[in-house]
PDB file of C-alpha atoms in Angstrom:
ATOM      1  CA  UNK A 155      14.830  37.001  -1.323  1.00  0.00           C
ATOM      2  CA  UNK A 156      18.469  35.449  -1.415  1.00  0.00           C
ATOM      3  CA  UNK A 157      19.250  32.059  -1.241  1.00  0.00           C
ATOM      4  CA  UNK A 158      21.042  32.724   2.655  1.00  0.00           C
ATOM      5  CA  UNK A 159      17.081  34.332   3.087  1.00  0.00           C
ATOM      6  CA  UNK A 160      15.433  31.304   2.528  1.00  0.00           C
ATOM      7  CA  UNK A 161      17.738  29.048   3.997  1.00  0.00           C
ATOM      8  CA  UNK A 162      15.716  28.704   7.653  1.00  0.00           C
ATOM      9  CA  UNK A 163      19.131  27.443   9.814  1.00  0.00           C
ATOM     10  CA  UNK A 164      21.263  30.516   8.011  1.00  0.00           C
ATOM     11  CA  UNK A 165      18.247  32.834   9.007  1.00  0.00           C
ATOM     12  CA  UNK A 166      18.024  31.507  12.875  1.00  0.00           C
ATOM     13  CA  UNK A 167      21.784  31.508  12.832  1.00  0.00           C
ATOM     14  CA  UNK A 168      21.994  35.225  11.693  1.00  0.00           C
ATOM     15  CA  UNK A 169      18.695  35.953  14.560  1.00  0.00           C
ATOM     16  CA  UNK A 170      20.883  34.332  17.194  1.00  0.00           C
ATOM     17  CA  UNK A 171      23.691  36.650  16.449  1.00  0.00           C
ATOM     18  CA  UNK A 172      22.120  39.595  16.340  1.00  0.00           C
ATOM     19  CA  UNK A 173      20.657  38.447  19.707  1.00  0.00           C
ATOM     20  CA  UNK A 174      24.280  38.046  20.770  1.00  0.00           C
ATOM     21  CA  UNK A 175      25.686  41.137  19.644  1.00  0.00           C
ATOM     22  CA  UNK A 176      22.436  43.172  21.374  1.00  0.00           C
ATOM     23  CA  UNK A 177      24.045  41.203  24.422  1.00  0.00           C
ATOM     24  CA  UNK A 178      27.270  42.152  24.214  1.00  0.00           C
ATOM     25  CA  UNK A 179      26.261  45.748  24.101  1.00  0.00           C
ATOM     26  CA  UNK A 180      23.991  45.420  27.014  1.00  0.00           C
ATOM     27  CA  UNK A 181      27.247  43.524  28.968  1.00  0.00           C
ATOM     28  CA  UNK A 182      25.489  40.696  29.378  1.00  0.00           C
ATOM     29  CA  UNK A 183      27.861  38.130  28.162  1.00  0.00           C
ATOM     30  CA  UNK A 184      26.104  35.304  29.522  1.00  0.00           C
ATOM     31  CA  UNK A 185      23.422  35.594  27.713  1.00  0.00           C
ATOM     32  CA  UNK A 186      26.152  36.707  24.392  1.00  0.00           C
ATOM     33  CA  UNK A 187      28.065  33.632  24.718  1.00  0.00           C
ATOM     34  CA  UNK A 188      24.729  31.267  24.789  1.00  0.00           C
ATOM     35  CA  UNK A 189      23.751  32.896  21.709  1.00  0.00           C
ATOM     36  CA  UNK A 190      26.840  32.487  19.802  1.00  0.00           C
ATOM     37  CA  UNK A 191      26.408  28.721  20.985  1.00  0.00           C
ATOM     38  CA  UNK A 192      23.278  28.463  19.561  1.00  0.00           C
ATOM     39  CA  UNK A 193      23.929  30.259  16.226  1.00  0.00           C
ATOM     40  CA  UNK A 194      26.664  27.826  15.675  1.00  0.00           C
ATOM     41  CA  UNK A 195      24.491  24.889  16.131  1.00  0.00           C
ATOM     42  CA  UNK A 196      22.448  26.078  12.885  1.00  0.00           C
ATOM     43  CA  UNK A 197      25.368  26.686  11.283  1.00  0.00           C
ATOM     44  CA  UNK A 198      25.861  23.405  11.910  1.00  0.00           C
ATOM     45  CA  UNK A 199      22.543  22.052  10.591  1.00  0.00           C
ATOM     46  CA  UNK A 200      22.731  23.907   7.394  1.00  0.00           C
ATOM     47  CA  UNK A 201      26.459  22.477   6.886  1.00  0.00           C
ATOM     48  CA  UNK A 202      24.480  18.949   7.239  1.00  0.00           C
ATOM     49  CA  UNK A 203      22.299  20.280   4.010  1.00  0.00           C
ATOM     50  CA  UNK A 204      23.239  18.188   0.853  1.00  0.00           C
ATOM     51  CA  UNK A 205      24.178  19.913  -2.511  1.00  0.00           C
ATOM     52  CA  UNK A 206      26.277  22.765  -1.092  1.00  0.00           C
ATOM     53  CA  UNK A 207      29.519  23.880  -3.038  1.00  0.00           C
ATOM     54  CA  UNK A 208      32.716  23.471  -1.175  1.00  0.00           C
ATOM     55  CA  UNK A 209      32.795  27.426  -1.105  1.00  0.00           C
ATOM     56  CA  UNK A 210      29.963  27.756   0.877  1.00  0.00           C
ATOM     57  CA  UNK A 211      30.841  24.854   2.910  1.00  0.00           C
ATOM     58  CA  UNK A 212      34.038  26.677   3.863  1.00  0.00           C
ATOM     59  CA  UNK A 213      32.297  30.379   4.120  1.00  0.00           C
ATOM     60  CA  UNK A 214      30.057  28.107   6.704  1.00  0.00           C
ATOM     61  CA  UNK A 215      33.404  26.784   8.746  1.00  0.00           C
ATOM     62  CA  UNK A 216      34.455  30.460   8.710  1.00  0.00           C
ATOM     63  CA  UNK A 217      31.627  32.098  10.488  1.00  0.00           C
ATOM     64  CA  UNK A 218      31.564  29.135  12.458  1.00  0.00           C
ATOM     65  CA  UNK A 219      34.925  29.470  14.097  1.00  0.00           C
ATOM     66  CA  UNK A 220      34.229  33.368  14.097  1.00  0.00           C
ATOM     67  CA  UNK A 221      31.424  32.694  16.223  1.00  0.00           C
ATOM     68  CA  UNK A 222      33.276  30.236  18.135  1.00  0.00           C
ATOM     69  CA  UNK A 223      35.670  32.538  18.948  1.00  0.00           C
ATOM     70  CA  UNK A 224      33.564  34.840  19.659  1.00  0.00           C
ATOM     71  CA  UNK A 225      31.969  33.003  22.791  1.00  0.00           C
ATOM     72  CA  UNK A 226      35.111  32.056  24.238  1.00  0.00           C
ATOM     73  CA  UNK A 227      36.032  35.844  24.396  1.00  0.00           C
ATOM     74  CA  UNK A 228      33.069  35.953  26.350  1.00  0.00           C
ATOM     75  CA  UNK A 229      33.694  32.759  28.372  1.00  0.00           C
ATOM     76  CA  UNK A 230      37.089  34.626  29.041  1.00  0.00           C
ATOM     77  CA  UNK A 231      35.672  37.752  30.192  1.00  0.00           C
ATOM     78  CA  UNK A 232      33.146  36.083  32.653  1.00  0.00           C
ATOM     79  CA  UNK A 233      35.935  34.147  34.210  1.00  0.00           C
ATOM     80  CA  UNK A 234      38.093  36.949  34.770  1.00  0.00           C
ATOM     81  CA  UNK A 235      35.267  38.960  35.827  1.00  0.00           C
ATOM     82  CA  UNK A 236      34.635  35.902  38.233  1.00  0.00           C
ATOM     83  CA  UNK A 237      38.533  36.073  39.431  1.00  0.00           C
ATOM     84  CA  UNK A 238      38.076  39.778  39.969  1.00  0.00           C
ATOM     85  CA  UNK A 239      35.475  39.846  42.415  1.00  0.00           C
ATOM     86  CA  UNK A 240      36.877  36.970  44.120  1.00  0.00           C
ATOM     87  CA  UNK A 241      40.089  38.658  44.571  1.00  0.00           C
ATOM     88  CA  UNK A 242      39.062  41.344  46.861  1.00  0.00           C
ATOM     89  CA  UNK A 243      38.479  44.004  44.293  1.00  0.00           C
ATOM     90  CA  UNK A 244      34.975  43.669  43.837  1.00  0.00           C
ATOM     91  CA  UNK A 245      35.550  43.198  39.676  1.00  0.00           C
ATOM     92  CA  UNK A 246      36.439  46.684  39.493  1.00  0.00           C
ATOM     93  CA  UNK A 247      39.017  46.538  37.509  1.00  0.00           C
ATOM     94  CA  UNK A 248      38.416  45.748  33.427  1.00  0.00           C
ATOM     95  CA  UNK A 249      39.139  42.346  32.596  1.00  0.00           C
ATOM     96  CA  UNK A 250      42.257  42.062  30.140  1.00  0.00           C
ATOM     97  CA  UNK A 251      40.283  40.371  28.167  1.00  0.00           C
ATOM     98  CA  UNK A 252      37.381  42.818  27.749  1.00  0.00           C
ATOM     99  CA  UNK A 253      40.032  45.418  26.026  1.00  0.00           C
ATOM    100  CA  UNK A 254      39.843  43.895  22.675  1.00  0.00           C
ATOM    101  CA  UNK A 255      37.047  41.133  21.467  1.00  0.00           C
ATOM    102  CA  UNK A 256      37.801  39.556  18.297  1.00  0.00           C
ATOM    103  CA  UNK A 257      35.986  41.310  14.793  1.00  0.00           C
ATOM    104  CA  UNK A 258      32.899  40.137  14.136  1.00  0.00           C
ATOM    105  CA  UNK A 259      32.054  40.774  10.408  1.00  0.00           C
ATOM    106  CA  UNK A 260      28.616  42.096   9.930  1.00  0.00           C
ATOM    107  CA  UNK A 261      26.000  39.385   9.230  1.00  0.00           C
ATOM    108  CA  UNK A 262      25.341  41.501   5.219  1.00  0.00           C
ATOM    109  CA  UNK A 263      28.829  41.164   4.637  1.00  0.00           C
ATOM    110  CA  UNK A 264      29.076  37.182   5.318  1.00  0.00           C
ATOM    111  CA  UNK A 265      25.791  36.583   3.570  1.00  0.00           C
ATOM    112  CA  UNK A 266      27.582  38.562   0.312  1.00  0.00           C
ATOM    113  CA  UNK A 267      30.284  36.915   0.355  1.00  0.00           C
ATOM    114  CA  UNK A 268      27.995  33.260   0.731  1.00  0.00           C
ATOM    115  CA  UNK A 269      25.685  34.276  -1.904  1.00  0.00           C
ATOM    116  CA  UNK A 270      29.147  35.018  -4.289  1.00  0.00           C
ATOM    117  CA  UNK A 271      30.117  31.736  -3.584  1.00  0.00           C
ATOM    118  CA  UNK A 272      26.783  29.958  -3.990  1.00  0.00           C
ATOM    119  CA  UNK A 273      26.565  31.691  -7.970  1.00  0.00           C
ATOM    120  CA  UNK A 274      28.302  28.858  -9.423  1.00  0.00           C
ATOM    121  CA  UNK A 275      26.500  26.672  -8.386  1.00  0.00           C
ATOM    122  CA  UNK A 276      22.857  28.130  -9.482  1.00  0.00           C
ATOM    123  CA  UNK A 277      22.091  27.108 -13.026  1.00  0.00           C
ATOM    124  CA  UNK A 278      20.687  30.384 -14.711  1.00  0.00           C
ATOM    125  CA  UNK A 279      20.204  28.978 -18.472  1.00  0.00           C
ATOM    126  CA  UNK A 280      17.449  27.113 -19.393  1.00  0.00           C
ATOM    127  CA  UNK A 281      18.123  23.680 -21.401  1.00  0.00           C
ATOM    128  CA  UNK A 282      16.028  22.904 -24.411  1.00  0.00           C
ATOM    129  CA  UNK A 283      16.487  19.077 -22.763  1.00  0.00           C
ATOM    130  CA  UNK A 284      13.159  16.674 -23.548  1.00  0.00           C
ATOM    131  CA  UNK A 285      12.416  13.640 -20.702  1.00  0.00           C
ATOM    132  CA  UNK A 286      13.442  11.263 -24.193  1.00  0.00           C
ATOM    133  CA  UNK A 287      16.732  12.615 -24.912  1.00  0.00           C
ATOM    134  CA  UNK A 288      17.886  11.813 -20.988  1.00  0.00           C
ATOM    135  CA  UNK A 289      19.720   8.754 -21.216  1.00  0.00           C
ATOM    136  CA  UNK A 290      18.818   5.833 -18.822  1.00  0.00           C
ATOM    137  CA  UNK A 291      17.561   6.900 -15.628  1.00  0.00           C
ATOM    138  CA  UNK A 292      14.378   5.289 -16.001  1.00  0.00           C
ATOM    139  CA  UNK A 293      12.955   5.185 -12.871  1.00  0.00           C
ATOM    140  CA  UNK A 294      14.537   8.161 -11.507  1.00  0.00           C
ATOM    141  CA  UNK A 295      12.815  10.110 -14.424  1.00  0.00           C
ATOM    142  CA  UNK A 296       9.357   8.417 -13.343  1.00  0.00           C
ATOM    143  CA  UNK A 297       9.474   9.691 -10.116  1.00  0.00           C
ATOM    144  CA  UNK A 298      11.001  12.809 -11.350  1.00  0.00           C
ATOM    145  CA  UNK A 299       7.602  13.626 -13.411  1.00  0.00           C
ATOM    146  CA  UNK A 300       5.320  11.987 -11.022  1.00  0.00           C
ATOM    147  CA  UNK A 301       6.387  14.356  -8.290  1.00  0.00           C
ATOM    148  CA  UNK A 302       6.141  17.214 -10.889  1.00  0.00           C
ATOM    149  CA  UNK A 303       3.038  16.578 -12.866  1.00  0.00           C
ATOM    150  CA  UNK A 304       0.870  14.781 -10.413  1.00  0.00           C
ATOM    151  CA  UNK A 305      -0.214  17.689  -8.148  1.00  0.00           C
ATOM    152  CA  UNK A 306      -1.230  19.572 -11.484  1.00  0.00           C
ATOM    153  CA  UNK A 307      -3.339  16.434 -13.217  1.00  0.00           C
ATOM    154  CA  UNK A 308      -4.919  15.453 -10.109  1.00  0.00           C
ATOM    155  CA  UNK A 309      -4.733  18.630  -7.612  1.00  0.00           C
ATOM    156  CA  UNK A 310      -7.918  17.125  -6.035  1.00  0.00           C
ATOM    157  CA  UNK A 311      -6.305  14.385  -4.720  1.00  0.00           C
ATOM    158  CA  UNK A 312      -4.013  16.912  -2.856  1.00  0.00           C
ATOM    159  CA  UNK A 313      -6.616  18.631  -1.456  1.00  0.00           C
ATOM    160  CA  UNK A 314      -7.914  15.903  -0.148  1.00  0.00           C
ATOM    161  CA  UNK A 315      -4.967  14.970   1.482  1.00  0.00           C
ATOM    162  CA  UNK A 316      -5.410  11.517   0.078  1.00  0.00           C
ATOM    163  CA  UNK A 317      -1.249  12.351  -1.290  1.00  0.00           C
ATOM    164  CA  UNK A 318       1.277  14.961  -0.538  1.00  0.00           C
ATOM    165  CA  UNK A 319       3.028  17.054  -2.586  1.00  0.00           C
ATOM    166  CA  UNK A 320       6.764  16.812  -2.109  1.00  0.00           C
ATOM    167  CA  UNK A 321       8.932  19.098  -0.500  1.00  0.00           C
ATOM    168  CA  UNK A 322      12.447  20.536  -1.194  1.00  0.00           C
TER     169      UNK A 322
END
């Protein structure tokens, strides 16, 4: 699994706009634009994430604005639609609007282009680095090895649930 995989707001982001798209195509734009809404609230979330590069930060603003524009198209097309049937003509008549959406890039291309981004950032070499040839950083390096090393030396203790293992 990728990196964009395991991220859980990038993976309810990309659910949400497949949800929106499946909208679109069933004209219910409603329902599209509310979706786009919501995917751009995770984006949002995993923008709030600490540690990303600026790249992905800005691949994040991208889709973000995509999306963004994305449900105002559709905010567009139900107020024309709206105007429409209003006007006498029963919404016959295609909104403007309707005749060209903006691009939406599919969700595999986006994640590529995250994940080529996120690369230089990902150490892939291992350092021959011992705990005693870190420099200062005492207590950083305590906790450091206790949250490594404690749940193998005393695993019953985390069955237990007397402690928890960390997280992240």
């Amino acid at each position: 699994p990728t990196a964009v995989d395991m991220d859980p707001y990038m993976k309810s982001s990309n659910q949400k706009v497949e949800e929106a798209v499946a909208a679109e195509q069933r004209n219910d734009l409603e329902a599209a634009k509310a979706y786009y809404v919501q995917a751009i609230l995770e984006l949002q979330k995993a923008k709030k994430q600490a540690n990303r590069p600026p790249q992905a930060m800005a691949a994040l603003s991208n889709r973000m604005q995509e999306y963004l524009e994305r449900a105002e198209w559709c905010k567009r097309v139900l107020e024309e639609r709206a105007s429409a049937a209003a006007g006498g003509n029963g919404g016959a008549a295609a909104p403007a609007a309707a005749a060209k959406p903006p691009a939406l890039i599919g969700a595999q291309q986006k994640d590529q282009a995250l994940m080529d981004s996120l690369k230089g950032a990902i150490v892939v070499e291992k350092p021959m680095v011992r705990w005693d040839e870190v420099a200062g950083l005492y207590e950083a390096k305590v906790v450091l090895r206790d949250a490594t090393e404690f749940p193998q030396l005393f695993p019953h203790l985390f069955k237990c649930g007397a402690l928890k293992p960390w997280k992240g």
